[in-house]
Amino acid sequence: MSGVGMGFAEILLILLTGGGLGPLLGMPPGPRDEALLRLPPTNAIVYTEWAARGTGKAGAPGIEGMIADQEVAQFLEKVHSAIVDGVIAETENRSPEEQVLGEVLPRLGFELLKHPGCLYLSYEEDHIINGDTPPAMMMSVAQGVRFALVINGEKQADQIAADFLELTQFLPGGERRESLDRLQLPVPLPGIPVTVHRHNDYFILALGDGTLDAAIAGLDGKSNGLADAERFQAGVKRVSFERAGGVTWVDTRQLLKVVTSILEPAGIDAAGTAQMLGLDSLDYFVSSSGIETNGQISCRNFIATGGKTNGILKLAAARGIKTEDVQHIPADVDFAYALSIDVTKILEEVRQILSAVGPGPAQALEDAIQEINDETGLSVENDVLTAVGDVWTLHNSPSSGGLLFSGIVLTVDIRDAEQAQATYDKILELIKLNLPGIINNGMSARGAEMKNREFLGQDIDYLNVVDDDDVPLAPALCLTKERLYLALHPQSIKSQLRFLKSKEKSFADQMADDFNLPGGDLLSLTYWDAEATTKLLYSLVPYFGQIIMTEVQSNAAVTIDIFDIPSARAILPYIGPYTSSTVRTPEGIMTTSTSTLPLPVGSAMSTIIPMLGARRAQGFAPVREAVPADADF
C-alpha cells in the first residue's frame, strides 16, 4: 500500500469518518436491533449501540423532513457518488490490489453505515498480570481485554460478506478466503486472538479469548447480557427516547475496579487516589440520542453520582441558576449562555486535594496565589471572590447591534456590592497604570487611556485608543449593583442599559418554552438561534461553495458542481434552535441538548457552510407575485 497516492489516502480518510456526513448518515434513526443487548457481559465497561439509518419522511419537521427533501437527498447522493467515483478514479491506473481496494472499500464502508450495530469492551477481572518489564506487563494487561464489534447486515448481508471476502486476499498468503467462519486476523499482539466471523446475518469482529463464542451465545438467545443488568436498564431509562438512534454506557464503577486491580501489583493506591479526587462517586455514565416529536435531534447524558459533589464534582456544586439571573438578557438574542460555578468551593477542594498529595503541591498553589496578589495589588480571595457571585452569562442580541458575536456581552452577578465597587476601582487603577496614556506634542496625539462616561445614571469605563487604526476594539466595563458587564465596545453596554430601562420582554420569559428542564438545580444553559445564523451565513455559501466545487471537480471522475448544493429553501424550513442545559439532581447530573443537525454548537457553522448548500440562481422577478413575502428588497 506504500504506493498509494496522497489523494487516495485523503479520500479514504473522508470515507472512514463518514464522508464528512457521518452524523447525517446516522439520522434519522431506523429500527433498533434488540438482540444486540444480549451480547455484552453484565460487567461490560463500555457499550455503544446504534440503530439503522432511516430514510426520512417528506414534509416531516426537523432532520427527518430535511433528509427526505428532494434537493438534500440528491445532494447527499451526489456526495456519495463523488467519494466512490473519486476513489475508483484515483486507483484505476494503480496496482490490481489497489484497484480492488478502491472498488470495495467505499461500497463496503457506506453499506456498513446504514445498519444497526454495537461495540463493547470488558475486562477479565480474574486475569493475573505478570511480566518483569513494563512492556511485558502491558502485554499481559492487553490479554485480559475483551472487545467486540457487531453489525447486522440484514438483507445486504450476502453482499457485505462478499466484499469482506474480497479483501481477504490482502492477508498473509495472498489468497482470497472462501469463508468468514472464524477467520483469524494477523495482529502484532502475541496471545491475543482477533477473529472475524459471520453468524447468520451478523458480522462480528472479536478480540480476546472466548469473546466470539460469548457474542454468538447472545445472538442465539443463550445469554441475556446487559438486557438483564438492572443498573444498565435503570440508567438507560433516564435518557431513553421513543425513537432512539443510539445509546452509550460507561460503567465507571467497574472501570475504577479494573484499574485498581491492574495497578495494585505496582504498589499504586489507585482506590485512595480515586477517592481523593471524588472519582469513586461516579457510578456510571449513560448517553442516548433520538428524535423528538418536532423532528429535532436530542441527546441526553446522565452521570450517576448519588448527589455527591466532592473532588472533581465540586465543579457542579454551585447554586442553581434562577430566572432573575438571566432577566438582563434581551428576548431576541441569537446566542445566550449561562453558567453557575462556585470558584471559592473549587479552590477549597483543590487545596484539600493538594494537601493530601503532599506539602510541595499545596505550597506551590499558595505561592502562585500570593504571586498574583503581589503583582496586582489585589487579594484573589478577599477582594475578587467575595465580590462576585456564581452566575456568569454571555449573550449577543441583534437589537443591541450584535451581528453573530460582534455585540457579545459578558456578565457576572455581584455578591457584595460595596466590596465589588472597591475591587472594581482597584482594577481600573491597575489598568490605567499599565496604559501609556495620551501623548500630545501640540500637533498630534497618540496613545491609549481609560475614559469614563455617564449614561442613564451608570458609569461606563472604556479603552480609548488614539492614532492607531489597527485596534478595532474598545473594551468597555460597567458595574451596577446587580452585576458587572463587559463588552467589546461601549455601544453594547449602552444598548444593554437601555434594555434594562425599557422593561422589554426578557430571555427569562421564554426559558420555559425553549428548555424542557428536568427537576433539579440548573447549572448551565445554552441557546443558539441556528435558523437566524444559517440565514445570515447562507449568503456566503454560493461563494465558498463555488471555490470548493471548483477544487472538487479537478478530479475528472467527480460530476458534482455548484448547482447540486441545496438551496436555502431546502434547508431553512427544518432548522430549529440549538438548546443545551445541565441540571444537578439528587441522583446525578443530566445534560440535554437539542438541535436539527447532529452537530455541537462550536463546530456547527464550519460544517454547515461547505456542506449544506447555497441559493440556486434564480431569474429576475418581473411581477410582484413572484417576490417572496419575506423579501428585504
XYZ file of C-alpha atoms in Angstrom:
633
model
C 0.000 0.000 0.000
C 3.005 2.292 0.161
C 2.488 3.302 -3.438
C -0.997 4.689 -2.901
C -1.054 8.415 -3.605
C -1.973 11.132 -1.128
C -5.260 11.776 -2.921
C -6.395 8.182 -2.353
C -5.401 8.347 1.305
C -7.325 11.576 1.812
C -10.458 10.183 0.191
C -10.272 7.030 2.299
C -9.913 9.153 5.430
C -13.047 11.082 4.474
C -14.865 7.818 3.822
C -13.858 6.187 7.083
C -15.020 9.233 9.052
C -18.411 9.199 7.401
C -17.553 11.208 4.314
C -17.894 14.408 6.310
C -21.544 13.417 6.665
C -21.221 10.794 9.399
C -23.818 12.317 11.750
C -26.284 12.924 8.918
C -25.830 9.391 7.628
C -26.880 8.106 11.059
C -30.064 10.170 11.249
C -32.987 9.887 11.392
C -32.901 6.591 13.291
C -34.410 3.475 11.825
C -35.241 0.281 13.716
C -33.101 -0.857 16.651
C -31.851 -4.433 16.982
C -32.935 -5.609 20.435
C -30.746 -8.730 20.141
C -27.580 -6.636 20.481
C -28.206 -6.019 24.199
C -27.744 -9.734 24.863
C -24.150 -9.765 23.613
C -22.037 -7.813 26.145
C -21.392 -9.299 29.602
C -23.057 -7.653 32.589
C -19.667 -6.308 33.696
C -19.026 -4.541 30.369
C -17.085 -1.328 30.905
C -18.214 0.304 27.659
C -21.204 -0.451 25.445
C -22.290 1.575 22.420
C -25.222 0.702 20.206
C -26.659 2.465 17.156
C -29.848 1.995 15.176
C -30.210 1.517 11.454
C -30.311 4.672 9.366
C -33.814 5.795 8.458
C -34.854 7.266 5.127
C -36.700 10.309 6.403
C -40.229 11.419 5.570
C -41.109 14.156 3.097
C -42.812 17.102 4.757
C -41.930 15.962 8.282
C -40.352 18.514 10.633
C -36.678 18.657 11.553
C -33.984 16.268 10.388
C -36.473 13.684 9.121
C -38.015 16.113 6.643
C -34.696 17.670 5.650
C -33.108 14.313 4.788
C -36.152 13.462 2.631
C -36.181 16.846 0.881
C -35.621 16.390 -2.843
C -32.644 18.743 -3.077
C -30.948 17.436 0.058
C -31.463 13.797 -0.927
C -29.998 14.443 -4.378
C -27.068 16.329 -2.858
C -26.251 13.515 -0.422
C -26.425 11.015 -3.263
C -24.082 13.208 -5.287
C -21.622 13.378 -2.398
C -21.810 9.599 -2.037
C -21.118 9.133 -5.756
C -18.324 11.731 -5.704
C -16.473 9.861 -2.960
C -16.945 6.449 -4.567
C -16.059 7.656 -8.069
C -13.117 9.653 -6.721
C -11.594 6.627 -5.012
C -12.077 4.456 -8.100
C -10.546 7.104 -10.369
C -7.587 7.518 -8.015
C -6.793 3.815 -8.129
C -7.740 2.762 -11.684
C -4.184 3.175 -13.001
C -2.526 1.647 -9.971
C -1.792 -1.934 -8.995
C -4.546 -4.592 -9.197
C -4.600 -4.740 -5.393
C -5.214 -1.007 -5.107
C -7.923 -1.193 -7.749
C -9.721 -3.808 -5.650
C -9.438 -1.618 -2.566
C -10.717 1.391 -4.496
C -13.782 -0.506 -5.642
C -14.614 -2.467 -2.488
C -13.798 -0.151 0.438
C -16.154 2.732 -0.469
C -19.034 0.368 -1.181
C -18.447 -1.608 1.995
C -17.923 1.453 4.172
C -21.129 3.184 3.122
C -23.108 -0.050 3.419
C -21.938 -0.671 6.975
C -23.016 2.846 7.983
C -26.637 2.001 7.189
C -27.109 -0.936 9.548
C -27.620 -1.376 13.279
C -24.673 -2.486 15.355
C -22.833 -2.247 18.629
C -19.395 -2.438 20.188
C -18.436 -3.260 23.737
C -15.391 -3.594 25.943
C -14.889 -5.604 29.115
C -12.007 -6.923 31.176
C -11.481 -10.327 32.747
C -11.314 -9.435 36.428
C -9.645 -12.733 37.367
C -6.884 -12.211 34.825
C -3.474 -12.390 36.509
C -0.998 -9.761 35.374
C 2.602 -10.856 35.067
C 5.822 -9.700 33.466
C 9.115 -8.276 34.655
C 9.178 -5.185 32.420
C 6.566 -2.501 31.669
C 6.100 -3.715 28.052
C 5.595 -7.281 29.254
C 3.099 -6.112 31.865
C 1.194 -4.059 29.295
C 1.023 -7.086 27.013
C -0.337 -9.092 29.916
C -2.969 -6.416 30.612
C -3.997 -6.489 26.937
C -4.592 -10.223 27.221
C -7.328 -9.522 29.758
C -9.229 -7.223 27.372
C -12.384 -8.458 25.653
C -13.701 -6.407 22.742
C -16.328 -6.987 20.060
C -17.783 -5.028 17.145
C -21.045 -6.462 15.787
C -23.065 -5.248 12.781
C -26.340 -6.674 11.500
C -26.072 -6.827 7.717
C -29.803 -7.501 7.361
C -30.872 -8.051 3.728
C -27.490 -6.907 2.438
C -25.553 -9.488 4.477
C -24.524 -11.546 1.438
C -23.138 -8.525 -0.411
C -21.294 -7.376 2.714
C -19.821 -10.856 3.149
C -18.697 -10.908 -0.490
C -16.907 -7.578 -0.049
C -15.222 -8.765 3.137
C -14.048 -11.922 1.400
C -12.707 -9.855 -1.497
C -10.477 -8.046 0.992
C -9.090 -11.277 2.453
C -6.674 -11.568 -0.478
C -4.577 -8.920 1.284
C -3.986 -11.188 4.272
C -0.682 -13.096 4.507
C -0.577 -15.754 1.816
C -2.253 -13.584 -0.800
C -5.139 -15.955 -1.402
C -8.778 -14.968 -1.257
C -10.605 -16.809 1.540
C -13.864 -18.561 0.761
C -15.469 -18.226 4.189
C -15.726 -15.831 7.121
C -16.008 -18.732 9.532
C -13.767 -17.790 12.498
C -11.225 -16.095 10.273
C -8.117 -15.267 12.334
C -6.521 -11.897 11.591
C -2.771 -11.424 11.959
C -2.100 -8.777 14.592
C 1.155 -7.801 16.350
C -0.239 -8.927 19.716
C 1.002 -12.416 20.616
C -1.524 -14.467 22.530
C -4.404 -12.096 21.768
C -6.669 -13.636 19.112
C -8.526 -11.299 16.748
C -11.286 -13.008 14.793
C -13.776 -12.071 12.069
C -16.865 -14.229 11.835
C -20.255 -14.239 10.109
C -23.120 -15.614 12.180
C -26.342 -15.665 10.161
C -26.689 -12.025 9.051
C -24.357 -10.682 11.743
C -20.697 -9.785 11.274
C -18.503 -9.992 14.364
C -15.010 -8.657 14.977
C -13.857 -10.149 18.288
C -10.695 -9.637 20.337
C -9.708 -11.871 23.222
C -10.249 -15.473 24.277
C -13.890 -16.522 24.388
C -15.222 -13.176 23.100
C -16.583 -14.594 19.844
C -18.328 -17.541 21.492
C -19.926 -15.246 24.076
C -21.239 -12.958 21.321
C -22.690 -15.882 19.391
C -24.375 -17.175 22.550
C -26.027 -13.803 22.994
C -27.264 -13.698 19.406
C -28.677 -17.202 19.825
C -30.569 -16.193 22.965
C -28.463 -18.386 25.270
C -27.438 -15.396 27.420
C -29.073 -12.065 28.190
C -26.068 -9.855 28.938
C -26.955 -6.226 29.632
C -30.613 -6.928 28.925
C -30.815 -8.280 32.491
C -28.467 -5.744 34.152
C -30.610 -3.612 36.490
C -28.146 -0.685 36.756
C -27.850 -0.530 32.991
C -31.592 -0.650 32.442
C -32.224 1.999 35.126
C -29.606 4.277 33.588
C -30.918 3.885 30.038
C -34.455 4.588 31.238
C -33.339 8.033 32.444
C -32.178 9.073 28.972
C -34.417 6.984 26.719
C -36.364 8.197 23.678
C -39.360 6.686 21.965
C -37.283 6.740 18.777
C -33.711 6.199 19.891
C -30.812 6.495 17.497
C -28.148 5.168 19.841
C -27.091 4.597 23.410
C -23.706 4.623 25.144
C -22.949 3.143 28.572
C -19.755 3.564 30.567
C -19.634 1.676 33.865
C -17.294 3.976 35.787
C -17.633 1.871 38.936
C -16.448 -1.211 37.041
C -13.732 0.821 35.285
C -12.344 2.009 38.627
C -12.428 -1.550 39.938
C -10.483 -2.840 36.929
C -7.929 -0.009 37.020
C -7.399 -0.577 40.737
C -6.811 -4.297 40.229
C -4.395 -3.620 37.373
C -2.349 -1.030 39.277
C -2.276 -2.668 42.697
C 0.606 -5.053 41.897
C 2.704 -1.990 41.109
C 2.008 -0.634 44.577
C -0.148 2.259 43.453
C -3.029 3.128 45.759
C -5.459 3.737 42.902
C -8.513 3.439 45.141
C -7.206 6.097 47.520
C -6.370 8.451 44.675
C -9.799 7.952 43.136
C -11.477 8.682 46.469
C -9.378 11.817 46.954
C -10.395 13.093 43.513
C -14.021 12.128 44.033
C -13.923 9.631 41.170
C -15.377 6.940 43.426
C -18.607 8.987 43.433
C -19.070 8.334 39.701
C -21.326 5.303 39.393
C -21.933 5.274 35.652
C -22.327 7.451 32.572
C -25.124 6.860 30.079
C -25.998 8.764 26.917
C -28.765 8.439 24.368
C -29.741 10.240 21.177
C -33.092 10.248 19.457
C -35.782 12.175 17.623
C -38.315 14.347 19.432
C -41.899 14.745 18.205
C -40.956 18.024 16.488
C -38.276 16.276 14.438
C -35.389 17.767 16.404
C -32.420 15.599 17.337
C -31.965 15.394 21.076
C -29.186 13.955 23.201
C -29.361 13.204 26.922
C -26.285 12.482 29.028
C -26.516 11.383 32.656
C -23.708 10.951 35.183
C -24.853 8.995 38.232
C -23.209 10.499 41.321
C -25.665 9.813 44.128
C -25.827 13.572 44.667
C -22.195 13.838 45.799
C -20.176 16.939 44.914
C -16.729 16.134 46.288
C -13.451 16.165 44.378
C -13.825 16.844 40.685
C -17.607 17.022 41.123
C -17.120 20.283 43.005
C -17.381 21.834 39.537
C -21.099 21.025 39.777
C -21.550 22.268 43.364
C -22.660 25.856 42.662
C -26.148 27.216 43.277
C -28.823 26.703 40.679
C -29.476 29.375 38.050
C -32.702 31.283 38.695
C -34.948 33.189 36.327
C -33.664 36.531 37.650
C -30.102 35.504 36.708
C -30.972 35.858 33.002
C -33.527 38.653 33.286
C -30.966 41.110 31.872
C -30.729 39.212 28.565
C -32.979 40.562 25.748
C -35.590 38.203 24.351
C -34.306 38.465 20.764
C -30.847 37.019 21.493
C -29.372 34.777 18.830
C -26.896 33.392 21.371
C -27.118 33.106 25.144
C -25.073 31.133 27.642
C -25.264 30.967 31.425
C -23.026 29.062 33.831
C -23.102 28.725 37.584
C -19.751 27.875 39.157
C -18.595 28.414 42.750
C -14.893 29.263 42.447
C -14.484 29.561 46.228
C -15.645 25.982 46.803
C -13.470 24.740 43.945
C -10.407 26.477 45.387
C -11.097 24.942 48.811
C -11.402 21.478 47.243
C -8.167 21.913 45.257
C -6.393 22.882 48.474
C -7.641 19.743 50.212
C -6.590 17.509 47.322
C -3.108 19.034 47.057
C -2.635 18.894 50.827
C -3.403 15.167 50.715
C -0.820 14.731 47.953
C 1.914 16.424 49.981
C 3.258 19.768 51.211
C 5.036 20.570 47.929
C 1.996 20.886 45.601
C -0.049 22.634 48.304
C 2.666 25.222 48.869
C 3.082 25.729 45.108
C -0.601 26.680 44.887
C -0.317 29.151 47.752
C 2.816 30.652 46.208
C 1.030 31.097 42.876
C -1.919 32.841 44.534
C 0.407 35.079 46.532
C 2.333 35.998 43.386
C -0.907 37.114 41.721
C -1.828 39.109 44.793
C 1.582 40.819 44.879
C 1.610 41.676 41.160
C -1.931 43.021 41.035
C -2.221 44.541 44.493
C -5.464 42.601 44.864
C -6.348 39.678 47.071
C -7.855 36.938 44.899
C -9.914 35.624 47.800
C -10.683 38.756 49.839
C -11.155 41.260 47.013
C -12.363 39.257 43.989
C -14.087 36.064 45.141
C -16.011 37.815 47.909
C -17.257 40.455 45.455
C -18.578 38.423 42.536
C -21.229 35.710 42.584
C -21.528 32.342 40.881
C -23.529 33.012 37.698
C -21.747 34.112 34.530
C -23.584 34.856 31.293
C -22.657 35.572 27.686
C -25.149 36.846 25.131
C -25.447 38.501 21.722
C -28.549 40.483 20.799
C -29.372 41.746 17.261
C -31.493 44.559 18.724
C -28.366 45.683 20.572
C -26.312 45.786 17.379
C -24.847 42.285 17.603
C -24.103 40.576 14.294
C -23.222 36.974 15.123
C -20.867 37.603 18.065
C -19.912 41.225 17.340
C -22.091 42.546 20.165
C -21.240 39.922 22.750
C -21.740 40.938 26.393
C -20.176 39.070 29.321
C -21.647 39.440 32.808
C -21.180 38.102 36.333
C -23.590 38.681 39.193
C -22.485 40.658 42.258
C -22.383 39.041 45.698
C -21.320 42.105 47.716
C -21.978 45.474 46.036
C -19.727 47.503 48.354
C -16.808 45.096 48.041
C -17.384 44.858 44.283
C -17.098 48.638 43.892
C -13.848 48.741 45.877
C -12.378 45.876 43.832
C -13.579 47.432 40.574
C -11.853 50.721 41.442
C -8.594 48.887 42.209
C -8.750 47.033 38.893
C -9.349 50.269 36.978
C -6.357 51.887 38.638
C -4.235 48.856 37.765
C -5.313 49.091 34.108
C -4.582 52.829 33.986
C -1.096 52.300 35.418
C -0.309 49.883 32.597
C -1.547 52.156 29.790
C 0.734 54.772 28.199
C -1.922 57.495 28.289
C -2.422 60.076 25.528
C 0.780 61.813 24.452
C 0.115 65.174 22.801
C 3.041 67.096 21.268
C 0.893 70.019 20.181
C 0.499 68.851 16.593
C -0.658 65.237 17.008
C -1.751 62.862 19.719
C -1.152 59.168 20.211
C -1.646 56.556 22.905
C -4.307 54.721 24.911
C -6.241 55.574 28.030
C -9.259 54.517 30.064
C -12.095 57.015 29.861
C -15.257 57.287 31.933
C -18.652 58.472 30.690
C -22.029 58.529 32.396
C -25.033 57.019 30.623
C -28.543 56.546 32.059
C -27.217 57.030 35.557
C -24.403 54.461 35.232
C -20.662 54.913 34.748
C -19.153 53.232 31.690
C -15.379 52.840 31.570
C -13.846 52.109 28.180
C -10.497 51.963 26.409
C -9.870 54.948 24.141
C -7.084 54.491 21.554
C -5.733 57.468 19.592
C -3.910 57.367 16.230
C -3.775 53.590 15.861
C -6.168 52.237 13.252
C -5.036 48.637 13.897
C -7.127 48.486 17.085
C -10.810 47.858 16.153
C -11.901 47.172 19.741
C -12.717 49.492 22.606
C -13.333 47.153 25.571
C -15.892 48.588 27.974
C -16.977 47.833 31.553
C -19.940 48.851 33.644
C -20.574 47.930 37.283
C -24.122 48.040 38.613
C -25.430 46.876 41.969
C -26.631 43.620 40.390
C -23.803 42.632 38.029
C -20.651 43.539 36.161
C -20.941 43.997 32.365
C -18.034 43.619 29.936
C -18.245 44.180 26.172
C -16.028 44.728 23.144
C -17.373 48.259 22.616
C -19.240 50.819 24.751
C -22.192 50.719 22.325
C -23.044 47.212 23.560
C -23.043 48.440 27.158
C -25.232 51.434 26.277
C -27.685 49.172 24.454
C -27.709 46.876 27.479
C -28.535 49.749 29.843
C -31.298 50.971 27.526
C -32.802 47.484 27.525
C -32.774 47.356 31.330
C -34.582 50.701 31.455
C -37.125 49.699 28.783
C -38.672 46.781 30.687
C -38.987 44.930 27.381
C -39.513 41.181 27.221
C -36.546 39.229 28.534
C -34.941 35.925 27.572
C -36.035 34.719 31.012
C -39.664 34.959 29.885
C -39.165 32.321 27.197
C -36.922 29.904 29.077
C -39.820 27.617 29.946
C -40.771 27.389 26.245
C -37.255 26.861 24.862
C -35.943 24.498 27.536
C -37.746 21.396 28.773
C -35.821 21.341 32.038
C -35.889 18.314 34.340
C -36.311 18.920 38.056
C -33.173 19.972 39.898
C -30.650 22.813 40.049
C -29.861 24.387 36.667
C -26.068 24.699 36.340
C -25.745 25.836 32.727
C -27.791 26.598 29.655
C -27.057 27.458 26.042
C -29.396 28.922 23.432
C -28.387 29.468 19.810
C -30.775 30.692 17.112
C -29.452 28.380 14.419
C -32.064 29.483 11.889
C -31.089 33.162 12.087
C -27.389 32.326 11.900
C -27.911 29.962 8.968
C -29.895 32.632 7.105
C -27.028 35.065 7.563
C -24.277 32.670 6.541
C -26.226 31.272 3.600
C -25.469 34.469 1.740
C -21.813 33.378 1.724
C -22.428 29.771 0.740
C -22.590 30.291 -3.055
C -19.166 31.957 -2.977
C -17.420 29.442 -0.745
C -19.363 26.625 -2.401
C -18.066 27.607 -5.811
C -14.493 27.695 -4.515
C -14.880 24.233 -3.006
C -16.637 22.746 -6.034
C -14.011 24.152 -8.370
C -11.390 22.189 -6.455
C -13.574 19.070 -6.146
C -14.138 18.926 -9.915
C -10.397 18.875 -10.553
C -10.855 15.122 -10.225
C -12.314 14.280 -13.646
C -14.388 11.419 -12.214
C -16.395 13.726 -9.957
C -19.537 15.190 -11.522
C -20.793 17.258 -8.577
C -20.830 21.040 -9.081
C -22.288 24.255 -7.619
C -25.789 23.519 -8.965
C -26.058 20.387 -6.789
C -25.790 22.262 -3.485
C -29.287 22.617 -1.950
C -30.989 25.998 -1.990
C -31.835 27.890 1.176
C -35.485 26.860 0.936
C -34.425 23.221 1.079
C -32.712 23.759 4.439
C -34.187 26.650 6.410
C -37.716 25.244 6.951
C -36.210 22.421 9.014
C -33.710 24.369 11.106
C -34.675 24.893 14.747
C -32.840 26.432 17.698
C -29.966 24.711 19.447
C -30.518 24.395 23.185
C -28.478 22.734 25.899
C -28.844 22.533 29.665
C -27.062 20.901 32.599
C -29.077 20.125 35.725
C -27.915 18.710 39.064
C -30.387 16.268 40.586
C -30.229 14.231 43.808
C -29.205 11.226 41.705
C -26.649 12.837 39.413
C -26.040 15.333 36.615
C -28.197 15.455 33.481
C -27.192 17.275 30.294
C -29.737 17.681 27.499
C -29.150 19.192 24.064
C -31.488 19.606 21.103
C -30.903 20.703 17.514
C -31.913 19.934 13.944
C -28.416 18.908 12.942
C -26.372 16.395 14.985
C -23.553 18.889 15.409
C -22.072 20.554 18.501
C -22.688 24.304 18.526
C -18.978 25.067 18.483
C -18.386 23.427 15.106
C -21.826 23.578 13.542
C -21.403 26.507 11.211
C -17.963 25.452 9.968
C -19.605 22.228 8.797
C -22.820 23.757 7.513
C -21.127 26.239 5.169
C -19.431 23.781 2.798
C -21.993 21.018 3.253
C -25.488 22.353 3.340
C -25.678 24.495 0.338
C -26.378 27.676 -1.453
C -29.192 29.549 -3.064
C -29.711 28.329 -6.583
C -29.532 31.119 -9.149
C -32.971 32.497 -9.939
C -34.173 34.805 -12.681
C -35.167 38.406 -12.036
C -38.839 38.541 -10.987
C -40.816 40.791 -13.357
C -44.070 40.800 -11.326
C -44.927 41.391 -7.650
C -46.427 37.914 -7.198
C -43.026 36.367 -7.894
C -41.412 38.166 -4.957
C -41.404 36.165 -1.677
C -43.339 37.722 1.200
C -40.219 37.833 3.379
C -38.107 39.712 0.823
C -35.974 42.509 2.291
C -35.516 44.256 -1.093
